[in-house]
XYZ file of C-alpha atoms in Angstrom:
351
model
C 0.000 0.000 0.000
C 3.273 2.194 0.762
C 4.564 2.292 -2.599
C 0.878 2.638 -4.034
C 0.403 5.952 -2.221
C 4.117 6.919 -3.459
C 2.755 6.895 -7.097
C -0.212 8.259 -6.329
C 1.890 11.022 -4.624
C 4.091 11.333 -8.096
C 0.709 12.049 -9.301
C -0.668 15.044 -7.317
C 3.219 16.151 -7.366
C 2.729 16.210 -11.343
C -0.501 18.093 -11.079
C 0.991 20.768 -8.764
C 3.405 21.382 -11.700
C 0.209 22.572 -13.867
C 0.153 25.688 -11.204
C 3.598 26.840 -11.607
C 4.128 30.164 -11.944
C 0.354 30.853 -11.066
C -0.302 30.257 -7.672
C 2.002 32.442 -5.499
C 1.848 33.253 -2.687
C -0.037 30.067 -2.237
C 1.815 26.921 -2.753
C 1.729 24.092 -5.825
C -0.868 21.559 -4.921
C -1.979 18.453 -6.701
C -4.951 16.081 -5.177
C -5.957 12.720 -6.264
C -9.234 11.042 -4.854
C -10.109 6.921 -4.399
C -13.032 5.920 -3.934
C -13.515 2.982 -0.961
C -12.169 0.117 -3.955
C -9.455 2.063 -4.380
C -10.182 3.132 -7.773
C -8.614 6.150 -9.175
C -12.283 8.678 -9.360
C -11.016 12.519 -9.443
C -7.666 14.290 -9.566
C -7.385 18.046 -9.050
C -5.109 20.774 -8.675
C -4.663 24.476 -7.415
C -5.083 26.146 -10.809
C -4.358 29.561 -9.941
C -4.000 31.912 -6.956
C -7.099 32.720 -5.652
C -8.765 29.649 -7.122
C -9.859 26.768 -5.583
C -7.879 24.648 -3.692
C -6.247 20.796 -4.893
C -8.476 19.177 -2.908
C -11.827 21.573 -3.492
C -11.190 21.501 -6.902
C -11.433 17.532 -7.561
C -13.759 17.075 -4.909
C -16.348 19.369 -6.311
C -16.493 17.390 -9.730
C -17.569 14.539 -7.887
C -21.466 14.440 -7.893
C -22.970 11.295 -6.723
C -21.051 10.700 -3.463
C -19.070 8.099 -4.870
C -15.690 9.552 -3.229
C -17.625 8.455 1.203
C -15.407 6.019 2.691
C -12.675 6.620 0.284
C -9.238 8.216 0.221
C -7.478 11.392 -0.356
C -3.819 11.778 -1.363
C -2.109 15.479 -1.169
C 1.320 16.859 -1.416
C 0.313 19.407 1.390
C -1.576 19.508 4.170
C -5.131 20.550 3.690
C -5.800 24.110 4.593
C -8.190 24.265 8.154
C -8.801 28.679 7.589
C -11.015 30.896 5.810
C -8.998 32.679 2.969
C -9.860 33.380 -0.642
C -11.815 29.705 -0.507
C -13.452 27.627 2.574
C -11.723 25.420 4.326
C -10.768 22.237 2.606
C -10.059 19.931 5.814
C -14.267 21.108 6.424
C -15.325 20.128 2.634
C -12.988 16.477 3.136
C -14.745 15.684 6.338
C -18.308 16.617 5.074
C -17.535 14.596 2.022
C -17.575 11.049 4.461
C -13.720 10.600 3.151
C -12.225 7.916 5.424
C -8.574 8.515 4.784
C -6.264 10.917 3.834
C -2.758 10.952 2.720
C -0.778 13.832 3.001
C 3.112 14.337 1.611
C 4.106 17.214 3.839
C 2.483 19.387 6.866
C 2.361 22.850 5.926
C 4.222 25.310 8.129
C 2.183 28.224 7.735
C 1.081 29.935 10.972
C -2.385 29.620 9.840
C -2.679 26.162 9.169
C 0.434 24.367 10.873
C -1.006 21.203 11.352
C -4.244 22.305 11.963
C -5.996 20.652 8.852
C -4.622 17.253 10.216
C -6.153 17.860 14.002
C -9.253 18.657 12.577
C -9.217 15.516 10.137
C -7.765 13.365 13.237
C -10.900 15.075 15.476
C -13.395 14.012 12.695
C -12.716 10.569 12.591
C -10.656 10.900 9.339
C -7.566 8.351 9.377
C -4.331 10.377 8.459
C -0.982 9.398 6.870
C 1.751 11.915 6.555
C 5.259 12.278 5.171
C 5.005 9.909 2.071
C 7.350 10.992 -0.233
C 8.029 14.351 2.343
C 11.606 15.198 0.567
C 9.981 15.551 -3.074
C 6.948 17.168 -1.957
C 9.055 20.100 -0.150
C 11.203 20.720 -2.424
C 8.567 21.005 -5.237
C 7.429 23.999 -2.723
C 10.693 25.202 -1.989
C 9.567 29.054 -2.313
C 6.331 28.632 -0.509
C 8.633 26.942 2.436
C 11.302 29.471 2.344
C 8.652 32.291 2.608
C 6.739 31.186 5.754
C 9.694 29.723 7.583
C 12.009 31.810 6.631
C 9.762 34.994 6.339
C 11.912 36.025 3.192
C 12.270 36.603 -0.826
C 13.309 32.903 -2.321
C 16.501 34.042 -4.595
C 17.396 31.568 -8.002
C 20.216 32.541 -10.403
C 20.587 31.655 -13.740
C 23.902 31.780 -15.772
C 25.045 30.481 -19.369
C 28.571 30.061 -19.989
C 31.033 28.013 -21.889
C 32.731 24.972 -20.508
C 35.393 27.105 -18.778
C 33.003 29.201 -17.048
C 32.481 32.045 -19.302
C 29.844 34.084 -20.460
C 31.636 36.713 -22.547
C 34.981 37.364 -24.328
C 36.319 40.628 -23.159
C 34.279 42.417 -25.334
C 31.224 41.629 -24.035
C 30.617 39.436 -27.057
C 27.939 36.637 -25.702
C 25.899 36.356 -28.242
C 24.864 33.396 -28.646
C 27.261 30.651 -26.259
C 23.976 28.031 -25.723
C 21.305 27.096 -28.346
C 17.630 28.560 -28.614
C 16.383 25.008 -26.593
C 18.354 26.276 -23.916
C 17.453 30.031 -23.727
C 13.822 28.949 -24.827
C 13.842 26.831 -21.147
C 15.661 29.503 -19.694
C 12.662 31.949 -20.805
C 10.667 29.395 -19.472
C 12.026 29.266 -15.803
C 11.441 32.925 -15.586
C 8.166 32.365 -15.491
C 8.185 30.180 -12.067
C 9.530 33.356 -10.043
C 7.799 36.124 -8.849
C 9.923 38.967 -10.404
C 13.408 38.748 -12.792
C 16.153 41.101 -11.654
C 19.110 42.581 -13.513
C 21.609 45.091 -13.607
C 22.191 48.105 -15.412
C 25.371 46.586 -16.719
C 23.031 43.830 -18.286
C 20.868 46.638 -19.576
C 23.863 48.523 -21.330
C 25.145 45.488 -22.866
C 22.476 43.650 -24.060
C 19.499 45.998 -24.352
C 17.355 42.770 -23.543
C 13.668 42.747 -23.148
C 13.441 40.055 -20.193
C 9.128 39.877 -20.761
C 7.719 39.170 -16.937
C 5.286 40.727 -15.446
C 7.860 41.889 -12.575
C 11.077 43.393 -13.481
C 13.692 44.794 -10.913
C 16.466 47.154 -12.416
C 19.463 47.349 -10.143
C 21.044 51.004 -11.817
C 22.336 53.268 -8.463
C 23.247 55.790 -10.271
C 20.906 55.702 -13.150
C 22.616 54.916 -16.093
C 20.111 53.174 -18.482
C 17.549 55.012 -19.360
C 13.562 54.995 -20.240
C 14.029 54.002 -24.013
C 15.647 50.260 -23.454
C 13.904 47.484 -23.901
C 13.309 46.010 -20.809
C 11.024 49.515 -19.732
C 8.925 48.518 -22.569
C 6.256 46.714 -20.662
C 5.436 45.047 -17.172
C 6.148 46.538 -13.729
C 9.911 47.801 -13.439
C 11.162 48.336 -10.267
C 14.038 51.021 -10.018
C 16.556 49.816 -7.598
C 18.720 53.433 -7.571
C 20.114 56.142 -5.901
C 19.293 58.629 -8.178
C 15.572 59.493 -9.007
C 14.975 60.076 -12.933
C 12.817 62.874 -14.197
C 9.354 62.065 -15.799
C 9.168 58.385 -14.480
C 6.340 56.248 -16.931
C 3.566 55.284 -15.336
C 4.923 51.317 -14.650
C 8.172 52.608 -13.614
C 8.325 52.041 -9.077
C 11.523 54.184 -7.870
C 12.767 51.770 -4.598
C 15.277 53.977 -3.085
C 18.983 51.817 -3.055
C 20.135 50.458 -0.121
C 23.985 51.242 0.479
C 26.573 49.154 2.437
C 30.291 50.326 2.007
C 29.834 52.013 -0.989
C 28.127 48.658 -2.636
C 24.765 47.625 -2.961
C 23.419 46.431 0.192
C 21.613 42.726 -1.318
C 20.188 41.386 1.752
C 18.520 44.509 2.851
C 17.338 45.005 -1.035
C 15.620 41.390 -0.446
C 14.371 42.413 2.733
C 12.228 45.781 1.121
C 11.368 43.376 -1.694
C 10.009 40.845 0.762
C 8.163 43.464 2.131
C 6.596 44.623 -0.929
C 5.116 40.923 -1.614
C 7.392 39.335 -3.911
C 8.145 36.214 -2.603
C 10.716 34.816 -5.358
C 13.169 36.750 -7.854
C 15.333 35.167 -11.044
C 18.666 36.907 -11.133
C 20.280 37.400 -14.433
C 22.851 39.424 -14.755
C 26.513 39.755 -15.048
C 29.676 38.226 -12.990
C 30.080 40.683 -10.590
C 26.321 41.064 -9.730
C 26.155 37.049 -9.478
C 29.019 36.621 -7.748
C 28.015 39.126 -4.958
C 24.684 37.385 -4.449
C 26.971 34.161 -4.073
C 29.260 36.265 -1.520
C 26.757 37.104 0.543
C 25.286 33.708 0.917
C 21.822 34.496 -0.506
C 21.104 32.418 -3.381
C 18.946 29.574 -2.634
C 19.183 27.644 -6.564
C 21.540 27.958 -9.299
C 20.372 27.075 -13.117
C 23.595 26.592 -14.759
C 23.367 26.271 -18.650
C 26.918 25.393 -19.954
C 27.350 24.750 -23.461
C 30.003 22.623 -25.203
C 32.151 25.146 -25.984
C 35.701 26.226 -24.704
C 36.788 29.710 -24.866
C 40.342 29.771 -23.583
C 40.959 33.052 -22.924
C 42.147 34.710 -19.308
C 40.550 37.928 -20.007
C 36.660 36.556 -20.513
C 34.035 37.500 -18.389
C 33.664 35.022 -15.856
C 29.952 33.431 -14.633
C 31.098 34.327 -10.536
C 33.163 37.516 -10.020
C 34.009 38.126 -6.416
C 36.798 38.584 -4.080
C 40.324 37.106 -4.244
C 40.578 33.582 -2.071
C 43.558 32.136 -0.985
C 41.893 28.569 0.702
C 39.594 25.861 -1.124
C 37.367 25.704 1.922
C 36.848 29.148 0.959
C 34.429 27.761 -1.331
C 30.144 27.883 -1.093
C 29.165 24.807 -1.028
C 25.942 23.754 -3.123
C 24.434 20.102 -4.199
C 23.558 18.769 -7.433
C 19.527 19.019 -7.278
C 18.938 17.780 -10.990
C 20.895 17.495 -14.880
C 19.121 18.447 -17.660
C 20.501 17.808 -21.511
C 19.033 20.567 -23.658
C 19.750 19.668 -27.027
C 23.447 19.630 -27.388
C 23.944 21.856 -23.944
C 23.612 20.464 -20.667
C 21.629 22.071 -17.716
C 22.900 21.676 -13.998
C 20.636 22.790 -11.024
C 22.488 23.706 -7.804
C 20.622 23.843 -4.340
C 22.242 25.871 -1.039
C 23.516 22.767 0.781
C 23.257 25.105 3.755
């Protein structure tokens, strides 16, 4: 029965995936419903923020009562508050549902194993922590956010073999293939908000299409006709307030910590402003103060089969001479991905 619930777990896992990108601040969640044979009768999944829940959503296309006496399998623990939707431990119990099988307890003040209790209270058998590992780290920014109470940070980079992304002239274009930058355009659209720098801006003139854009430029030195002010929400990271700001242009004045852009407290003001995950692209010396000041939670690392072999190329990581090894961050293989002839490595913090 063990490893039946761990596929059925796979399952509601997979679902979540359909409400990536869409669901934030809530988390992904994927529900699958058995009726009391143990036949497969409803799956569901949390759509969209403010939509209904996993569990609401495949329990309301159930009509006849087929689903009393039967089980429930969810990554997360089923919400026990009033929010944007009704309580779905409430809607499980008053559907007669016997069992339910949950991958991980969710840590957020409001529910915090609250949903279980009242399951437990109602007579409903519960099972938690089947496949727990997978089922947090599919919600890795939702976990990070209420535990943590702060902005989830991922970085992407594409370089060569030898850990470039440039030759010294800022010539980049292109080191991986469109499969790769199509799936890096892709993973943008899991995060809350992309942020850059104004060297990025003044090299590349890119667009970077999200709905959320943050512009790190202290002293302003882009201006309003590049690209990437085009459309969405930009947010301004700088010290020195433009004239005649467009109307989805948001000035955040630029924290300052000796004489260098103080990152953590930037995340902190972002936190505060509701965006609960960012995708950092940007140059080697942005990256590799993010990576300095231990605040970058995943790594995408596109590397293409290509060797530069130059000294004076623009390195992925620019930071700080080091004289030890142990000097090093540590991070841990999370997943490899071959993208058509380029090969995708996803770091997590080990920390």
């Amino acid at each position: 029965m063990q490893k039946n619930y761990e596929k059925l777990m796979r399952k509601c896992i997979t679902l979540a995936k359909k409400g990536r990108g869409k669901t934030s601040p809530n988390p992904m969640v994927g529900c699958v419903v058995l009726d009391k044979n143990g036949n497969l009768i409803s799956v569901g999944y949390h759509h969209k923020y403010g939509k209904n829940h996993a569990e609401r959503d495949a329990l309301l296309k159930l009509k006849n009562g087929e689903e009393k006496d039967g089980v429930l399998i969810v990554n997360l623990e089923p919400c026990s508050h009033y929010g944007k939707t009704p309580p779905c431990a409430d809607l499980i119990i008053e559907r007669g549902i016997k069992k339910v099988v949950i991958g991980c307890v969710d840590n957020n003040p409001k529910v915090n194993g609250g949903g279980i209790k009242k399951l437990k209270s109602a007579g409903v058998k519960v099972i938690t922590g089947v496949l727990e590992r997978e089922c947090r780290e599919l919600n890795e920014i939702f976990f990070t956010n209420v535990e943590q109470n702060r902005t989830f940070v991922a970085l992407k980079t594409a370089t060569t073999t030898d850990g470039k992304i440039s030759t010294y002239s800022a010539d980049s274009k292109w080191i991986t293939s469109e499969k790769s930058r199509n799936y890096g355009r892709k993973l943008r659209t899991y995060y809350d908000a992309i942020l850059t720098s104004s060297n990025t801006v003044l090299a590349d003139n890119p667009t970077m299409k999200h709905k959320i854009k943050i512009i790190l430029d202290r002293h302003f030195r882009t201006n309003f006709s590049y690209n990437i002010y085009k459309d969405g929400q930009v947010l301004l990271v700088t010290e020195k307030a433009p004239q005649n700001i467009p109307s989805n242009v948001k000035i955040i004045n630029c924290p300052v910590k000796s004489d260098k852009v103080d990152l953590r407290q930037l995340l902190n003001e972002l936190y505060k402003l509701g965006i609960n995950s960012i995708f950092v692209e940007c140059g080697g010396r942005l990256n590799g103060s993010f990576i300095e000041g231990d605040l970058v939670d995943k790594i995408y690392h596109f590397i293409a089969p290509k060797i530069l072999n130059d000294n004076n190329g623009i390195s992925c990581f620019s930071g700080e001479k080091k004289e030890k090894i142990t000097e090093c961050k540590q991070y841990a293989i999370q997943s490899v991905k071959k993208l058509g002839c380029d090969v995708l490595i996803t770091y997590s913090n080990s920390k």
